[in-house]
Tab-separated table of C-alpha atoms in Angstrom:
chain	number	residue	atom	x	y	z
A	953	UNK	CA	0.000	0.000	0.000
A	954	UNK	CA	1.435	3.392	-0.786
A	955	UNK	CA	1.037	5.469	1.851
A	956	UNK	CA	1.799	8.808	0.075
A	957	UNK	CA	-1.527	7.578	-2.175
A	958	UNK	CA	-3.423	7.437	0.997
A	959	UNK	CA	-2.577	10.535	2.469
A	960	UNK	CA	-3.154	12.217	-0.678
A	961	UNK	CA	-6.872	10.441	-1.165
A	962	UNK	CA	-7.521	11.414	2.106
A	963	UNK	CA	-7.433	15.214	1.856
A	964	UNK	CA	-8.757	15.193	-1.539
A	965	UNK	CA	-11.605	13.146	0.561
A	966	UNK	CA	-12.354	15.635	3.594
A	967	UNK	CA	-11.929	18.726	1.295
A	968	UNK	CA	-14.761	16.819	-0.487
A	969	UNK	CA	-17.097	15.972	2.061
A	970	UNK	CA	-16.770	19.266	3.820
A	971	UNK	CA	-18.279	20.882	0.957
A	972	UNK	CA	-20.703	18.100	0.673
A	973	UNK	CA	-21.640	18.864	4.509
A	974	UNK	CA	-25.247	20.346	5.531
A	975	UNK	CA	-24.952	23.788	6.406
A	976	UNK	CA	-28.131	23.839	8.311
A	977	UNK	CA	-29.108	21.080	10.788
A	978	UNK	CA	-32.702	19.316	10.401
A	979	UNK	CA	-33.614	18.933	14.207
A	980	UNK	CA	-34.761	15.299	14.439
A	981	UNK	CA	-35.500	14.326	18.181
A	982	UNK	CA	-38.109	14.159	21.174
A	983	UNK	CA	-39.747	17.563	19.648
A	984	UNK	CA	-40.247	16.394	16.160
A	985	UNK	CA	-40.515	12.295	17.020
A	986	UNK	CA	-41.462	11.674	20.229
A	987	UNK	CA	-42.150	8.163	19.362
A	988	UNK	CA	-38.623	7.418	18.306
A	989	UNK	CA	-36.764	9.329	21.522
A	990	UNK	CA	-35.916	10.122	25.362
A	991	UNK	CA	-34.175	13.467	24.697
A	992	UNK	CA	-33.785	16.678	22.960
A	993	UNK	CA	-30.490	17.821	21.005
A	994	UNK	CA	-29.831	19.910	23.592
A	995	UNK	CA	-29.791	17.518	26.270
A	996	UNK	CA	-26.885	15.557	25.114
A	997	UNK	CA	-23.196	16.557	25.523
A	998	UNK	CA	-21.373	17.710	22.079
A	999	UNK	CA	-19.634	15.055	20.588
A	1000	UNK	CA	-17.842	17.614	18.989
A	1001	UNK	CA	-16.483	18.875	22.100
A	1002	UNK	CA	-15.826	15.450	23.898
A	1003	UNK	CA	-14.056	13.983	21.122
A	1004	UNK	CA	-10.854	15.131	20.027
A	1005	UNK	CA	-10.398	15.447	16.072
A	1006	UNK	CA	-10.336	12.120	14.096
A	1007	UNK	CA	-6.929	10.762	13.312
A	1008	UNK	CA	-5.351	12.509	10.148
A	1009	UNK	CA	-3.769	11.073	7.669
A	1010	UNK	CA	-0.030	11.997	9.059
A	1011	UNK	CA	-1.402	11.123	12.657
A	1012	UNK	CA	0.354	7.522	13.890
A	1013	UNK	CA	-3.386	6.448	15.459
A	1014	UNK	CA	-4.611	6.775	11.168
A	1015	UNK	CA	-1.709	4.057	10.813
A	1016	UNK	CA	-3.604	1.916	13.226
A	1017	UNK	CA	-6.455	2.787	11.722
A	1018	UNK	CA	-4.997	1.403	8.320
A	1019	UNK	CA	-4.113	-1.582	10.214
A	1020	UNK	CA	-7.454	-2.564	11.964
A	1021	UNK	CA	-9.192	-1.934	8.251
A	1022	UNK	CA	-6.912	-4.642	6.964
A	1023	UNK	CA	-7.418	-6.328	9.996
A	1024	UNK	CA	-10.986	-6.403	9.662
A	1025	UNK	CA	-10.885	-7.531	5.794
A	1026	UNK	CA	-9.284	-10.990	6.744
A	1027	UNK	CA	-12.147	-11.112	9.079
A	1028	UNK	CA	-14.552	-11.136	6.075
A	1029	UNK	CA	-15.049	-14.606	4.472
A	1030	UNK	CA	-15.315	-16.464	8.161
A	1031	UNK	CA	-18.178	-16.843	10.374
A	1032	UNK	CA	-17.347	-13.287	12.150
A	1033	UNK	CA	-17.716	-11.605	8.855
A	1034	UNK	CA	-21.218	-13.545	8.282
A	1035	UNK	CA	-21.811	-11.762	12.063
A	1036	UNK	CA	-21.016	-8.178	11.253
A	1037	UNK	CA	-23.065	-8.583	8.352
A	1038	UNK	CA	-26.102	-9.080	10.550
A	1039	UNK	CA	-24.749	-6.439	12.801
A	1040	UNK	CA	-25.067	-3.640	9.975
A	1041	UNK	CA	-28.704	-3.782	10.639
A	1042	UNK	CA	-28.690	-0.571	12.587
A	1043	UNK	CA	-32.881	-0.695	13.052
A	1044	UNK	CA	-34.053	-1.131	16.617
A	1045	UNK	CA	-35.126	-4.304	15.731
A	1046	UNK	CA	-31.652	-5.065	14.381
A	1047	UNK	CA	-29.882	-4.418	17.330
A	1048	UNK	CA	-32.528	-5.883	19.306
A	1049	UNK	CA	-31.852	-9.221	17.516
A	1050	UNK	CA	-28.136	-9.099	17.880
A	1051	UNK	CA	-28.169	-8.677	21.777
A	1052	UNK	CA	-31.408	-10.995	22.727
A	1053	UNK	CA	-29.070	-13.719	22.749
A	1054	UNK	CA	-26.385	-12.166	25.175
A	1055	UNK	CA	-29.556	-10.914	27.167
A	1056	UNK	CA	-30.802	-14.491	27.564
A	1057	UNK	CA	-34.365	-13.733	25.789
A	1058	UNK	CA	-36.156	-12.472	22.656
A	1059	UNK	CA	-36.340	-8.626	22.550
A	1060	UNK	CA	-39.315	-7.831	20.540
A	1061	UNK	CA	-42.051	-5.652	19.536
A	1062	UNK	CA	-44.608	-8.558	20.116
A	1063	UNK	CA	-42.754	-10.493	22.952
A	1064	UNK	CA	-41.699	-8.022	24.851
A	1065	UNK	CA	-42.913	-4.360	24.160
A	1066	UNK	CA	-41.332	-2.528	27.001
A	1067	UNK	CA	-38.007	-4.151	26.157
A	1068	UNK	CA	-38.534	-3.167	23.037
A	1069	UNK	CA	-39.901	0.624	23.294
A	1070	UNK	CA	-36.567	1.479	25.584
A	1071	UNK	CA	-33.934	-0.046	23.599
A	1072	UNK	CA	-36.004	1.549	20.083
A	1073	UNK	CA	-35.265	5.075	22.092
A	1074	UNK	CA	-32.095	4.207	23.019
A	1075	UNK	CA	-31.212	3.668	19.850
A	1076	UNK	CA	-32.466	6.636	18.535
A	1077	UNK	CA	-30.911	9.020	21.113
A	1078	UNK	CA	-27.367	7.436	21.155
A	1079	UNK	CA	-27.301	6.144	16.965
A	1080	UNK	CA	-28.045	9.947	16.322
A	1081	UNK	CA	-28.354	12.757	19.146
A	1082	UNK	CA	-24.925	11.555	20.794
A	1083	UNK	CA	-23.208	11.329	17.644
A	1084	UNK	CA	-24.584	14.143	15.703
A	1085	UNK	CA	-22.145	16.947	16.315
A	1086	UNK	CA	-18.934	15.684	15.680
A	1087	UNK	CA	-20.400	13.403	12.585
A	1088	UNK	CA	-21.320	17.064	10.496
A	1089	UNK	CA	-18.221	19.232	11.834
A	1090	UNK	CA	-16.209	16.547	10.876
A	1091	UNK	CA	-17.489	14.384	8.076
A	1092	UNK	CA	-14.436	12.000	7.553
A	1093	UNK	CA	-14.896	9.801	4.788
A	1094	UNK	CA	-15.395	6.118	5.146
A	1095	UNK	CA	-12.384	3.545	4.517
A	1096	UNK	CA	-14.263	2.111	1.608
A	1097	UNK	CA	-14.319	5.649	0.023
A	1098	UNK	CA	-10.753	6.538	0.951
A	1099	UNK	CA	-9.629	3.172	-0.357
A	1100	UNK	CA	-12.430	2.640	-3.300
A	1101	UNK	CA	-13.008	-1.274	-2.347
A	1102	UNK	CA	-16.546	-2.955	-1.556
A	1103	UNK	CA	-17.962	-3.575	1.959
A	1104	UNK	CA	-19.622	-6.443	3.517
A	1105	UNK	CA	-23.049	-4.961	3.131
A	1106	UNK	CA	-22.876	-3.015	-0.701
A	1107	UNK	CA	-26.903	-1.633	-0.133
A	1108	UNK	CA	-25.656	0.467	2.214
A	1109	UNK	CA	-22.491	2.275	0.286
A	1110	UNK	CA	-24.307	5.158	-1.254
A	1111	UNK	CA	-26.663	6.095	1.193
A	1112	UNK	CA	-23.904	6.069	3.856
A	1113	UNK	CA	-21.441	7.728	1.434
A	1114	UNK	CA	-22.970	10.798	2.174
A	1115	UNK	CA	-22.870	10.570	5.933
A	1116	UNK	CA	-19.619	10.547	8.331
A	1117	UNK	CA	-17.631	8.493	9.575
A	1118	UNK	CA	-16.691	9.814	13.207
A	1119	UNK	CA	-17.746	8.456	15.116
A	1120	UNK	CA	-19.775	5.567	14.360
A	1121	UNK	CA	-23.568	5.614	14.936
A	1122	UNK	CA	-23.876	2.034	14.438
A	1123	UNK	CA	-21.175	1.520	17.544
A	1124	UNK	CA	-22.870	3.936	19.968
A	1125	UNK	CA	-26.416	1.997	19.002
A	1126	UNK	CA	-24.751	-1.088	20.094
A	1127	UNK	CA	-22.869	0.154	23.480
A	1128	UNK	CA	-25.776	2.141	24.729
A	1129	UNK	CA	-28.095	-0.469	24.526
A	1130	UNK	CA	-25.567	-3.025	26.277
A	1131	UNK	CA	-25.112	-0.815	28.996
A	1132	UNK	CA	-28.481	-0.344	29.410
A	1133	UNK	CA	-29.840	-4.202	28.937
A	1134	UNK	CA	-26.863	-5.040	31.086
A	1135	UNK	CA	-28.674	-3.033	33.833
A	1136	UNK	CA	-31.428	-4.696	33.046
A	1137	UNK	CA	-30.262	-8.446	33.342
A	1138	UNK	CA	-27.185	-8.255	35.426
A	1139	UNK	CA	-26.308	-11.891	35.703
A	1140	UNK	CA	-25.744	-11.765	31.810
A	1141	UNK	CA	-23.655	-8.299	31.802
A	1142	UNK	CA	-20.204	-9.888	30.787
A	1143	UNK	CA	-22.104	-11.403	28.102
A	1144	UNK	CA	-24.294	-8.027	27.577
A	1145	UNK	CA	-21.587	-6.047	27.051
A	1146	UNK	CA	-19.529	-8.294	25.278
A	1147	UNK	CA	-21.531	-8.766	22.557
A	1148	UNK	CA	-22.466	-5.059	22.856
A	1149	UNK	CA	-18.685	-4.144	22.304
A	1150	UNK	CA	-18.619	-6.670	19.276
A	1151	UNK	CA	-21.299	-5.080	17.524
A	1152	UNK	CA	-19.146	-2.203	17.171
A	1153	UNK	CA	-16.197	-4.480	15.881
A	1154	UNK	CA	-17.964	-5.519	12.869
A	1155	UNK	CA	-18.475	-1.936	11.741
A	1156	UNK	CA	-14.359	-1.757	10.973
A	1157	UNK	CA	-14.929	-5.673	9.415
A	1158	UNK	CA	-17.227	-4.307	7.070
A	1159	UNK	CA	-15.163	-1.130	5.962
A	1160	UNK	CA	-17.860	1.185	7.048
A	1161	UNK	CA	-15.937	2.588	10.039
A	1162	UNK	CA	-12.697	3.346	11.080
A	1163	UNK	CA	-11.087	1.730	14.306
A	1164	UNK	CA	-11.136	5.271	15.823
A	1165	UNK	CA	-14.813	5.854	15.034
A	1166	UNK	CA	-15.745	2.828	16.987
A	1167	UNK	CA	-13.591	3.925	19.968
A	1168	UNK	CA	-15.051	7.401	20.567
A	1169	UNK	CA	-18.813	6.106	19.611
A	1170	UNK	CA	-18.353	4.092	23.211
A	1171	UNK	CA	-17.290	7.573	25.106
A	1172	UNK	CA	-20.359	9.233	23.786
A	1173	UNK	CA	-23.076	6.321	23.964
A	1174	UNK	CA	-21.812	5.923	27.962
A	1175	UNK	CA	-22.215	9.615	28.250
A	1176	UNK	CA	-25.548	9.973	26.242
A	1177	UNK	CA	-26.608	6.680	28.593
A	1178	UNK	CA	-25.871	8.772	31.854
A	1179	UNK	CA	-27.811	11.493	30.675
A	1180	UNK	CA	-30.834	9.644	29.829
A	1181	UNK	CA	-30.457	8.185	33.591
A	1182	UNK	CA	-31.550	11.772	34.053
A	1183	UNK	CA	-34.520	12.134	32.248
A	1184	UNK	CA	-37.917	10.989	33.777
A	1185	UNK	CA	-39.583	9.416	30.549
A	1186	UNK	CA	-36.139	7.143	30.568
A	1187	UNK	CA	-36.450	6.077	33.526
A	1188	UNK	CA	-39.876	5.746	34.193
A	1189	UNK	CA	-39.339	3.339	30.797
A	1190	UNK	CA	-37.055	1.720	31.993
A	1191	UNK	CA	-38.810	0.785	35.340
A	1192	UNK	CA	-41.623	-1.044	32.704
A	1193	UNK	CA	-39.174	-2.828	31.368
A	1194	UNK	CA	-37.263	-4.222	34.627
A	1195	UNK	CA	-40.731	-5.397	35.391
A	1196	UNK	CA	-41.393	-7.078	32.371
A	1197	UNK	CA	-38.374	-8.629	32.361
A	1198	UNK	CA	-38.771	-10.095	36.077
A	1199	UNK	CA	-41.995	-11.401	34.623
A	1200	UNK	CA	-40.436	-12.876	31.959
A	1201	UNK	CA	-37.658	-14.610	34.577
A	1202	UNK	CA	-40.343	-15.627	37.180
């Protein structure tokens, strides 16, 4: 790999994307779709001032970067590349299915509709409001862009093309709602949070995410996961669904 290529792809890459970059943010949360989350915009810390600045491309942490993307390519044709293909389905029911087995029961609309109305928020309020900031300052293209090779999951390369990299959505999806469930279920929290932690994993072994992206997305799902501690609807939400789930274990 020639590194002076990559560098050079790189800035040709943000200087792209910056200009691509919304000037004016569409407010999506608990004011516009209450149905979808806990808190407002404004409740949430700024990613963009939590996080530092993604790696750049003369930065040693983009080499390791470079090195968990190729990392995460030999990961592809084995059974952990058949799980982070499942794992790109960032939906609430998606990540619903990919930790009911760590929780130690079905998570569903149906089955278990408190479960399921908590994590669907969760989702929403880490996936986007935690994330949000430092995702449109930033806009840091993808390593599929920067390197112009497929992905695991090829639906998703346009529509994501357009959207940034740092940090990952997908990750703080999975690590919020581990934290949470694991709060939920604590004999099952190693499991809980392992799997939670893998989820973000098989965002870099599908080329949609930098190493770095998945690291920060953690620091801002725990944060956006104490807030929500905070807020009543949360946690009056999440008192349903510790008693639905003590129904489900008795």
């Amino acid at each position: 790999m020639n590194y002076r290529k990559v560098v050079l792809l790189a800035a040709l890459l943000v200087c792209s994307m910056t200009i691509q970059a919304q000037t004016e943010e569409k407010i999506q949360d608990v004011r516009t779709y209450p149905d979808y989350y806990f808190l407002k915009i404004d409740d949430v810390a700024s990613s963009l001032n939590l996080l530092p600045a993604p790696p750049q491309p003369d930065d040693v942490l983009f080499l390791y970067d470079v090195a968990r993307y190729n990392w995460g390519k030999l990961q592809r044709n084995t059974p952990r590349g058949e799980l982070a293909i499942r794992d790109a389905d960032a939906s609430a029911e998606g990540v619903c299915a990919a930790l009911s087995g760590a929780f130690g029961y079905d998570i569903t609309e149906a089955g278990t509709p408190e479960l399921f109305k908590l994590v669907k928020k969760v989702v929403a309020d880490a996936g986007d409001l935690s994330t949000r900031e430092a995702k449109n300052h930033y806009m840091r293209p993808r390593p599929y862009m920067l390197f112009e090779e497929p992905t695991l999951v090829p639906s998703d390369e346009e529509v994501l093309r357009h959207n940034g990299s740092y940090p990952s959505g997908h990750t703080a999806e999975g690590w919020a709602t581990a934290l949470v469930l694991a709060e939920i279920n604590v004999a099952n929290q190693d499991a809980i949070l392992q799997r939670g932690y893998d989820y973000g994993t098989s965002r870099v072994i599908c080329g949609y995410h930098w190493q770095s992206d998945v690291d920060n997305a953690r620091i801002v799902a725990a944060g956006v996961v104490a807030r929500l501690h905070a807020d009543e609807g949360f946690v009056e939400q999440l008192a349903k669904a510790k008693a639905e789930f003590k129904a489900l274990v008795n």
